[in-house]
mmCIF file of C-alpha atoms in Angstrom:
data_model
loop_
_atom_site.group_PDB
_atom_site.id
_atom_site.type_symbol
_atom_site.label_atom_id
_atom_site.label_comp_id
_atom_site.label_asym_id
_atom_site.label_seq_id
_atom_site.Cartn_x
_atom_site.Cartn_y
_atom_site.Cartn_z
ATOM 1 C CA UNK A 1338 119.414 17.079 -93.283
ATOM 2 C CA UNK A 1339 119.862 16.082 -89.759
ATOM 3 C CA UNK A 1340 117.431 17.991 -87.318
ATOM 4 C CA UNK A 1341 118.741 18.520 -83.157
ATOM 5 C CA UNK A 1342 117.508 16.802 -80.876
ATOM 6 C CA UNK A 1343 115.070 19.167 -78.603
ATOM 7 C CA UNK A 1344 117.187 20.164 -74.929
ATOM 8 C CA UNK A 1345 116.322 17.615 -72.049
ATOM 9 C CA UNK A 1346 114.099 20.555 -69.770
ATOM 10 C CA UNK A 1347 116.280 20.444 -66.480
ATOM 11 C CA UNK A 1348 113.834 17.926 -63.363
ATOM 12 C CA UNK A 1349 112.775 19.787 -60.851
ATOM 13 C CA UNK A 1350 113.501 18.724 -57.442
ATOM 14 C CA UNK A 1351 111.362 19.626 -54.666
ATOM 15 C CA UNK A 1352 111.413 17.729 -50.941
ATOM 16 C CA UNK A 1353 109.080 15.094 -52.451
ATOM 17 C CA UNK A 1354 111.037 13.865 -54.848
ATOM 18 C CA UNK A 1355 114.165 14.313 -53.656
ATOM 19 C CA UNK A 1356 115.450 10.207 -53.372
ATOM 20 C CA UNK A 1357 115.630 8.655 -50.031
ATOM 21 C CA UNK A 1358 112.497 11.507 -48.969
ATOM 22 C CA UNK A 1359 109.138 9.878 -47.745
ATOM 23 C CA UNK A 1360 105.757 11.842 -47.322
ATOM 24 C CA UNK A 1361 105.020 13.663 -45.132
ATOM 25 C CA UNK A 1362 102.223 12.380 -42.500
ATOM 26 C CA UNK A 1363 99.049 13.853 -42.028
ATOM 27 C CA UNK A 1364 98.734 15.633 -38.596
ATOM 28 C CA UNK A 1365 96.985 13.640 -36.152
ATOM 29 C CA UNK A 1366 93.857 14.966 -34.130
ATOM 30 C CA UNK A 1367 95.624 16.695 -31.402
ATOM 31 C CA UNK A 1368 98.013 18.481 -34.323
ATOM 32 C CA UNK A 1369 94.571 19.422 -35.053
ATOM 33 C CA UNK A 1370 93.506 20.373 -32.171
ATOM 34 C CA UNK A 1371 96.348 22.689 -31.021
ATOM 35 C CA UNK A 1372 96.787 24.155 -34.081
ATOM 36 C CA UNK A 1373 93.096 25.591 -34.182
ATOM 37 C CA UNK A 1374 93.350 26.155 -29.883
ATOM 38 C CA UNK A 1375 97.068 28.509 -30.808
ATOM 39 C CA UNK A 1376 94.820 30.375 -33.413
ATOM 40 C CA UNK A 1377 92.163 31.266 -31.480
ATOM 41 C CA UNK A 1378 94.608 32.581 -28.706
ATOM 42 C CA UNK A 1379 95.952 34.982 -31.030
ATOM 43 C CA UNK A 1380 93.048 36.331 -32.708
ATOM 44 C CA UNK A 1381 91.400 36.483 -28.629
ATOM 45 C CA UNK A 1382 94.991 38.598 -27.754
ATOM 46 C CA UNK A 1383 93.837 41.177 -30.652
ATOM 47 C CA UNK A 1384 90.446 40.972 -29.281
ATOM 48 C CA UNK A 1385 92.005 41.846 -26.237
ATOM 49 C CA UNK A 1386 94.396 44.278 -27.618
ATOM 50 C CA UNK A 1387 91.259 46.668 -29.486
ATOM 51 C CA UNK A 1388 89.110 46.039 -25.994
ATOM 52 C CA UNK A 1389 92.308 47.758 -24.223
ATOM 53 C CA UNK A 1390 92.584 50.710 -26.544
ATOM 54 C CA UNK A 1391 89.147 51.206 -25.990
ATOM 55 C CA UNK A 1392 89.210 51.424 -22.527
ATOM 56 C CA UNK A 1393 92.174 53.474 -22.595
ATOM 57 C CA UNK A 1394 90.475 55.875 -24.948
ATOM 58 C CA UNK A 1395 87.017 56.216 -22.950
ATOM 59 C CA UNK A 1396 89.332 56.771 -19.925
ATOM 60 C CA UNK A 1397 91.348 59.844 -21.400
ATOM 61 C CA UNK A 1398 88.158 60.480 -22.730
ATOM 62 C CA UNK A 1399 86.427 60.679 -19.351
ATOM 63 C CA UNK A 1400 89.258 62.817 -17.711
ATOM 64 C CA UNK A 1401 89.500 64.957 -20.595
ATOM 65 C CA UNK A 1402 85.833 65.944 -19.777
ATOM 66 C CA UNK A 1403 86.465 66.506 -16.082
ATOM 67 C CA UNK A 1404 89.702 68.673 -16.385
ATOM 68 C CA UNK A 1405 91.928 65.710 -15.152
ATOM 69 C CA UNK A 1406 94.578 64.943 -16.409
ATOM 70 C CA UNK A 1407 94.801 62.734 -19.050
ATOM 71 C CA UNK A 1408 97.125 59.271 -17.264
ATOM 72 C CA UNK A 1409 95.771 56.609 -17.881
ATOM 73 C CA UNK A 1410 95.917 55.658 -13.894
ATOM 74 C CA UNK A 1411 96.601 57.144 -10.368
ATOM 75 C CA UNK A 1412 99.977 58.582 -9.802
ATOM 76 C CA UNK A 1413 102.703 56.269 -7.831
ATOM 77 C CA UNK A 1414 102.376 58.063 -4.935
ATOM 78 C CA UNK A 1415 98.356 57.608 -4.679
ATOM 79 C CA UNK A 1416 98.917 53.493 -5.656
ATOM 80 C CA UNK A 1417 101.504 53.407 -2.337
ATOM 81 C CA UNK A 1418 99.236 55.963 0.129
ATOM 82 C CA UNK A 1419 96.362 53.210 -1.060
ATOM 83 C CA UNK A 1420 98.043 50.739 0.178
ATOM 84 C CA UNK A 1421 99.693 51.852 2.962
ATOM 85 C CA UNK A 1422 96.346 53.061 4.469
ATOM 86 C CA UNK A 1423 94.623 49.507 3.956
ATOM 87 C CA UNK A 1424 97.898 47.605 5.583
ATOM 88 C CA UNK A 1425 97.937 49.853 8.464
ATOM 89 C CA UNK A 1426 94.050 49.958 9.492
ATOM 90 C CA UNK A 1427 93.867 51.006 12.975
ATOM 91 C CA UNK A 1428 90.974 48.159 13.223
ATOM 92 C CA UNK A 1429 91.759 45.260 11.980
ATOM 93 C CA UNK A 1430 88.842 42.646 12.789
ATOM 94 C CA UNK A 1431 87.087 45.538 9.812
ATOM 95 C CA UNK A 1432 89.620 44.393 6.708
ATOM 96 C CA UNK A 1433 89.603 41.770 4.205
ATOM 97 C CA UNK A 1434 92.517 39.615 4.070
ATOM 98 C CA UNK A 1435 93.593 37.307 1.349
ATOM 99 C CA UNK A 1436 96.974 34.476 1.651
ATOM 100 C CA UNK A 1437 97.357 33.275 -1.354
ATOM 101 C CA UNK A 1438 99.411 29.402 0.224
ATOM 102 C CA UNK A 1439 102.379 29.225 -1.199
ATOM 103 C CA UNK A 1440 103.145 25.620 0.403
ATOM 104 C CA UNK A 1441 102.840 23.377 -2.797
ATOM 105 C CA UNK A 1442 106.367 23.566 -3.539
ATOM 106 C CA UNK A 1443 107.966 20.523 -4.461
ATOM 107 C CA UNK A 1444 104.887 19.558 -6.584
ATOM 108 C CA UNK A 1445 104.925 22.255 -9.142
ATOM 109 C CA UNK A 1446 108.038 22.009 -11.674
ATOM 110 C CA UNK A 1447 110.300 24.735 -12.696
ATOM 111 C CA UNK A 1448 108.452 26.220 -14.949
ATOM 112 C CA UNK A 1449 105.148 26.010 -13.248
ATOM 113 C CA UNK A 1450 106.877 27.872 -10.326
ATOM 114 C CA UNK A 1451 107.669 30.461 -12.630
ATOM 115 C CA UNK A 1452 104.129 30.657 -13.209
ATOM 116 C CA UNK A 1453 103.004 30.606 -9.807
ATOM 117 C CA UNK A 1454 105.056 33.590 -8.960
ATOM 118 C CA UNK A 1455 104.602 35.372 -11.926
ATOM 119 C CA UNK A 1456 100.993 34.981 -11.229
ATOM 120 C CA UNK A 1457 101.838 36.410 -7.093
ATOM 121 C CA UNK A 1458 103.343 39.666 -9.366
ATOM 122 C CA UNK A 1459 100.297 40.047 -10.993
ATOM 123 C CA UNK A 1460 98.310 39.751 -7.722
ATOM 124 C CA UNK A 1461 100.893 42.614 -6.450
ATOM 125 C CA UNK A 1462 99.763 44.776 -9.363
ATOM 126 C CA UNK A 1463 95.673 43.838 -8.894
ATOM 127 C CA UNK A 1464 95.570 44.887 -5.373
ATOM 128 C CA UNK A 1465 98.649 47.479 -5.316
ATOM 129 C CA UNK A 1466 95.449 49.350 -8.399
ATOM 130 C CA UNK A 1467 92.629 48.595 -6.405
ATOM 131 C CA UNK A 1468 89.885 50.687 -5.511
ATOM 132 C CA UNK A 1469 90.210 49.248 -1.961
ATOM 133 C CA UNK A 1470 92.999 47.040 -1.822
ATOM 134 C CA UNK A 1471 93.350 44.114 0.390
ATOM 135 C CA UNK A 1472 94.919 43.093 3.202
ATOM 136 C CA UNK A 1473 97.230 40.627 1.147
ATOM 137 C CA UNK A 1474 99.484 37.748 2.678
ATOM 138 C CA UNK A 1475 102.158 34.974 0.758
ATOM 139 C CA UNK A 1476 102.185 32.263 3.483
ATOM 140 C CA UNK A 1477 103.835 28.872 3.293
ATOM 141 C CA UNK A 1478 106.941 29.902 1.719
ATOM 142 C CA UNK A 1479 110.197 27.517 2.613
ATOM 143 C CA UNK A 1480 112.462 29.440 3.054
ATOM 144 C CA UNK A 1481 115.635 28.842 0.161
ATOM 145 C CA UNK A 1482 113.069 26.926 -1.409
ATOM 146 C CA UNK A 1483 111.563 26.678 -5.738
ATOM 147 C CA UNK A 1484 109.173 29.760 -4.902
ATOM 148 C CA UNK A 1485 111.883 31.812 -2.674
ATOM 149 C CA UNK A 1486 114.296 31.675 -4.921
ATOM 150 C CA UNK A 1487 112.354 32.565 -7.677
ATOM 151 C CA UNK A 1488 111.305 35.474 -5.542
ATOM 152 C CA UNK A 1489 114.450 36.652 -5.160
ATOM 153 C CA UNK A 1490 114.935 37.158 -9.342
ATOM 154 C CA UNK A 1491 112.869 40.261 -8.256
ATOM 155 C CA UNK A 1492 114.653 43.478 -7.273
ATOM 156 C CA UNK A 1493 112.517 44.610 -4.815
ATOM 157 C CA UNK A 1494 110.608 42.036 -3.955
ATOM 158 C CA UNK A 1495 110.860 42.730 -0.295
ATOM 159 C CA UNK A 1496 110.262 45.422 -0.665
ATOM 160 C CA UNK A 1497 106.260 45.084 -1.631
ATOM 161 C CA UNK A 1498 103.342 45.498 0.629
ATOM 162 C CA UNK A 1499 102.945 42.195 1.558
ATOM 163 C CA UNK A 1500 102.785 40.373 4.349
ATOM 164 C CA UNK A 1501 105.640 37.348 4.037
ATOM 165 C CA UNK A 1502 105.055 34.283 5.803
ATOM 166 C CA UNK A 1503 108.317 31.693 5.903
ATOM 167 C CA UNK A 1504 108.367 28.433 6.553
ATOM 168 C CA UNK A 1505 104.537 28.821 8.363
ATOM 169 C CA UNK A 1506 101.552 27.958 6.571
ATOM 170 C CA UNK A 1507 98.379 30.064 7.080
ATOM 171 C CA UNK A 1508 96.832 27.624 9.741
ATOM 172 C CA UNK A 1509 99.610 28.919 11.741
ATOM 173 C CA UNK A 1510 99.314 32.454 10.820
ATOM 174 C CA UNK A 1511 95.787 32.975 11.390
ATOM 175 C CA UNK A 1512 92.670 31.284 13.736
ATOM 176 C CA UNK A 1513 90.788 28.840 11.967
ATOM 177 C CA UNK A 1514 87.514 30.525 12.775
ATOM 178 C CA UNK A 1515 88.801 33.552 10.713
ATOM 179 C CA UNK A 1516 89.874 31.188 7.771
ATOM 180 C CA UNK A 1517 87.845 30.190 4.566
ATOM 181 C CA UNK A 1518 89.283 28.595 1.699
ATOM 182 C CA UNK A 1519 88.286 28.992 -1.985
ATOM 183 C CA UNK A 1520 88.056 25.601 -4.134
ATOM 184 C CA UNK A 1521 85.504 25.114 -6.637
ATOM 185 C CA UNK A 1522 84.861 22.065 -4.632
ATOM 186 C CA UNK A 1523 83.184 22.956 -2.152
ATOM 187 C CA UNK A 1524 79.608 22.660 -1.312
ATOM 188 C CA UNK A 1525 79.424 26.601 -0.013
ATOM 189 C CA UNK A 1526 78.635 29.527 -2.020
ATOM 190 C CA UNK A 1527 80.669 32.267 -0.932
ATOM 191 C CA UNK A 1528 78.006 35.991 -1.448
ATOM 192 C CA UNK A 1529 79.937 38.292 -0.426
ATOM 193 C CA UNK A 1530 83.634 38.411 1.295
ATOM 194 C CA UNK A 1531 83.254 39.186 4.970
ATOM 195 C CA UNK A 1532 85.451 41.623 6.992
ATOM 196 C CA UNK A 1533 87.249 40.168 9.326
ATOM 197 C CA UNK A 1534 87.657 36.799 7.400
ATOM 198 C CA UNK A 1535 90.593 36.000 5.931
ATOM 199 C CA UNK A 1536 90.125 33.980 2.245
ATOM 200 C CA UNK A 1537 92.861 31.628 0.881
ATOM 201 C CA UNK A 1538 93.890 30.517 -2.095
ATOM 202 C CA UNK A 1539 95.593 27.952 -3.636
ATOM 203 C CA UNK A 1540 99.125 28.898 -5.050
ATOM 204 C CA UNK A 1541 99.596 25.602 -7.527
ATOM 205 C CA UNK A 1542 99.899 25.442 -10.553
ATOM 206 C CA UNK A 1543 99.325 22.162 -11.785
ATOM 207 C CA UNK A 1544 97.314 21.546 -15.303
ATOM 208 C CA UNK A 1545 95.025 19.859 -13.335
ATOM 209 C CA UNK A 1546 97.520 17.191 -12.051
ATOM 210 C CA UNK A 1547 96.206 17.511 -8.443
ATOM 211 C CA UNK A 1548 93.048 17.795 -8.739
ATOM 212 C CA UNK A 1549 90.758 18.915 -5.744
ATOM 213 C CA UNK A 1550 94.161 18.923 -4.023
ATOM 214 C CA UNK A 1551 93.233 22.723 -2.099
ATOM 215 C CA UNK A 1552 90.336 21.030 -0.974
ATOM 216 C CA UNK A 1553 91.263 17.675 0.350
ATOM 217 C CA UNK A 1554 94.358 19.829 2.583
ATOM 218 C CA UNK A 1555 91.726 22.483 3.499
ATOM 219 C CA UNK A 1556 88.786 19.802 5.159
ATOM 220 C CA UNK A 1557 92.164 18.118 6.317
ATOM 221 C CA UNK A 1558 92.775 21.097 8.145
ATOM 222 C CA UNK A 1559 89.311 21.532 9.589
ATOM 223 C CA UNK A 1560 88.826 24.921 7.815
ATOM 224 C CA UNK A 1561 85.504 25.937 6.084
ATOM 225 C CA UNK A 1562 85.677 26.190 2.116
ATOM 226 C CA UNK A 1563 83.704 28.243 -0.336
ATOM 227 C CA UNK A 1564 83.429 28.892 -4.018
ATOM 228 C CA UNK A 1565 82.575 31.965 -6.324
ATOM 229 C CA UNK A 1566 79.236 32.201 -7.353
ATOM 230 C CA UNK A 1567 80.478 31.414 -11.018
ATOM 231 C CA UNK A 1568 77.695 29.165 -12.123
ATOM 232 C CA UNK A 1569 75.224 31.152 -10.404
ATOM 233 C CA UNK A 1570 75.560 34.337 -12.318
ATOM 234 C CA UNK A 1571 77.253 33.530 -15.895
ATOM 235 C CA UNK A 1572 77.059 30.230 -18.422
ATOM 236 C CA UNK A 1573 80.720 29.327 -19.339
ATOM 237 C CA UNK A 1574 81.631 27.134 -22.405
ATOM 238 C CA UNK A 1575 84.633 25.998 -20.239
ATOM 239 C CA UNK A 1576 85.590 24.350 -17.116
ATOM 240 C CA UNK A 1577 84.789 27.061 -13.931
ATOM 241 C CA UNK A 1578 88.517 26.917 -12.611
ATOM 242 C CA UNK A 1579 90.251 30.145 -12.533
ATOM 243 C CA UNK A 1580 93.809 31.016 -12.111
ATOM 244 C CA UNK A 1581 94.960 32.205 -8.360
ATOM 245 C CA UNK A 1582 95.336 36.190 -9.993
ATOM 246 C CA UNK A 1583 91.670 36.115 -11.818
ATOM 247 C CA UNK A 1584 90.030 34.688 -8.235
ATOM 248 C CA UNK A 1585 92.214 37.295 -6.543
ATOM 249 C CA UNK A 1586 90.398 40.079 -8.869
ATOM 250 C CA UNK A 1587 87.108 39.031 -8.213
ATOM 251 C CA UNK A 1588 87.157 38.877 -4.733
ATOM 252 C CA UNK A 1589 89.041 43.332 -5.177
ATOM 253 C CA UNK A 1590 86.277 43.755 -7.045
ATOM 254 C CA UNK A 1591 82.816 42.704 -5.112
ATOM 255 C CA UNK A 1592 84.517 43.841 -1.926
ATOM 256 C CA UNK A 1593 85.458 46.690 -3.728
ATOM 257 C CA UNK A 1594 80.738 46.783 -3.885
ATOM 258 C CA UNK A 1595 80.743 45.985 -7.381
ATOM 259 C CA UNK A 1596 78.096 42.909 -8.081
ATOM 260 C CA UNK A 1597 79.196 39.321 -9.055
ATOM 261 C CA UNK A 1598 77.667 39.086 -12.381
ATOM 262 C CA UNK A 1599 79.848 42.505 -13.542
ATOM 263 C CA UNK A 1600 82.779 41.267 -11.892
ATOM 264 C CA UNK A 1601 82.948 37.836 -13.500
ATOM 265 C CA UNK A 1602 82.122 39.613 -16.539
ATOM 266 C CA UNK A 1603 84.601 41.728 -16.752
ATOM 267 C CA UNK A 1604 87.454 39.666 -14.838
ATOM 268 C CA UNK A 1605 87.593 36.167 -16.860
ATOM 269 C CA UNK A 1606 89.101 35.796 -19.958
ATOM 270 C CA UNK A 1607 86.678 36.198 -23.245
ATOM 271 C CA UNK A 1608 87.869 32.253 -24.408
ATOM 272 C CA UNK A 1609 86.060 31.874 -21.374
ATOM 273 C CA UNK A 1610 82.942 32.393 -23.285
ATOM 274 C CA UNK A 1611 80.709 33.832 -20.529
ATOM 275 C CA UNK A 1612 77.641 35.216 -20.665
ATOM 276 C CA UNK A 1613 75.313 36.698 -18.251
ATOM 277 C CA UNK A 1614 72.274 33.717 -16.966
ATOM 278 C CA UNK A 1615 68.958 34.442 -18.121
ATOM 279 C CA UNK A 1616 67.101 34.185 -15.033
ATOM 280 C CA UNK A 1617 69.189 37.243 -13.724
ATOM 281 C CA UNK A 1618 68.509 39.335 -16.677
ATOM 282 C CA UNK A 1619 64.952 38.825 -16.534
ATOM 283 C CA UNK A 1620 64.539 39.057 -13.379
ATOM 284 C CA UNK A 1621 66.069 42.813 -13.677
ATOM 285 C CA UNK A 1622 63.454 43.296 -16.200
ATOM 286 C CA UNK A 1623 60.676 42.596 -14.185
ATOM 287 C CA UNK A 1624 62.049 44.661 -11.586
ATOM 288 C CA UNK A 1625 61.883 47.810 -13.612
ATOM 289 C CA UNK A 1626 58.798 46.564 -14.700
ATOM 290 C CA UNK A 1627 56.681 46.606 -11.494
ATOM 291 C CA UNK A 1628 56.427 50.154 -10.784
ATOM 292 C CA UNK A 1629 55.465 50.670 -14.197
ATOM 293 C CA UNK A 1630 52.359 47.990 -14.072
ATOM 294 C CA UNK A 1631 51.760 49.534 -10.014
ATOM 295 C CA UNK A 1632 50.953 52.961 -12.144
ATOM 296 C CA UNK A 1633 48.800 51.259 -14.642
ATOM 297 C CA UNK A 1634 46.473 49.819 -12.273
ATOM 298 C CA UNK A 1635 46.138 52.739 -10.614
ATOM 299 C CA UNK A 1636 45.197 54.553 -14.108
ATOM 300 C CA UNK A 1637 42.843 51.407 -14.562
ATOM 301 C CA UNK A 1638 41.089 52.147 -11.043
ATOM 302 C CA UNK A 1639 40.840 55.769 -10.941
ATOM 303 C CA UNK A 1640 38.850 55.571 -15.275
ATOM 304 C CA UNK A 1641 35.501 55.890 -14.721
ATOM 305 C CA UNK A 1642 33.185 52.588 -16.052
ATOM 306 C CA UNK A 1643 31.851 52.457 -19.108
ATOM 307 C CA UNK A 1644 29.544 49.145 -18.321
ATOM 308 C CA UNK A 1645 25.534 50.544 -18.450
#
């Protein structure tokens, strides 16, 4: 009796076994680095959102304990009042001004210009919500240039409480003796924003392609320069180069009376891994221990001697 041949099992075609297909090459070191960086950014976003939720809960709990409305921040009417009062100060010599230098229109690509304008929007929001708003100026805007056209895409931008300066730089608007250009290459450390001075921040998004350009322009124009005291107060894993709106936020915090260490830790992104300097912590502890040590010395002096 003839036996039937077993049925032929169909061959499953995969991407590798298909004819004319070459196996994929392993990822390069650069691609692996990008993947790790993307994963870290996603993780930092989650942590940042959790931290933001905790801040909102603390603000609401504090407002509830004080019998205040449970709104997260001040009303729009209060924000507008702060901004108007900051701009309309009667004594201009006592005001602290900040100028965002936008005279880099031709050096940025289209996507970088969009990022630059987005940072300007964020700066306006930070200043509007600051406890002590600063006088904000946007200088060096080329009329009908790339930055100007990008600003026009935002409805109502003309009504912002910002001083716009078209086709003129900060050197043409303010006296040179009052200008201080903030650059990380400067040898001078900014101790504290001083009234009557205008601090210039370069509005350049270049991904480090034009390193030191803001500093070179400031020196060529004969302006004073300064850098933020980042390395004096915190240790960071990455470079101490900050975004334009981070520099502006630090200035608003310190101008309102916050110390540098706390302002830096609350402003810069977590990915930079900033930690307070141990020397600063040690000095603070020593200052707290000094009164205690003095009291112990007084007690020892009052105690009778047991020596024969």
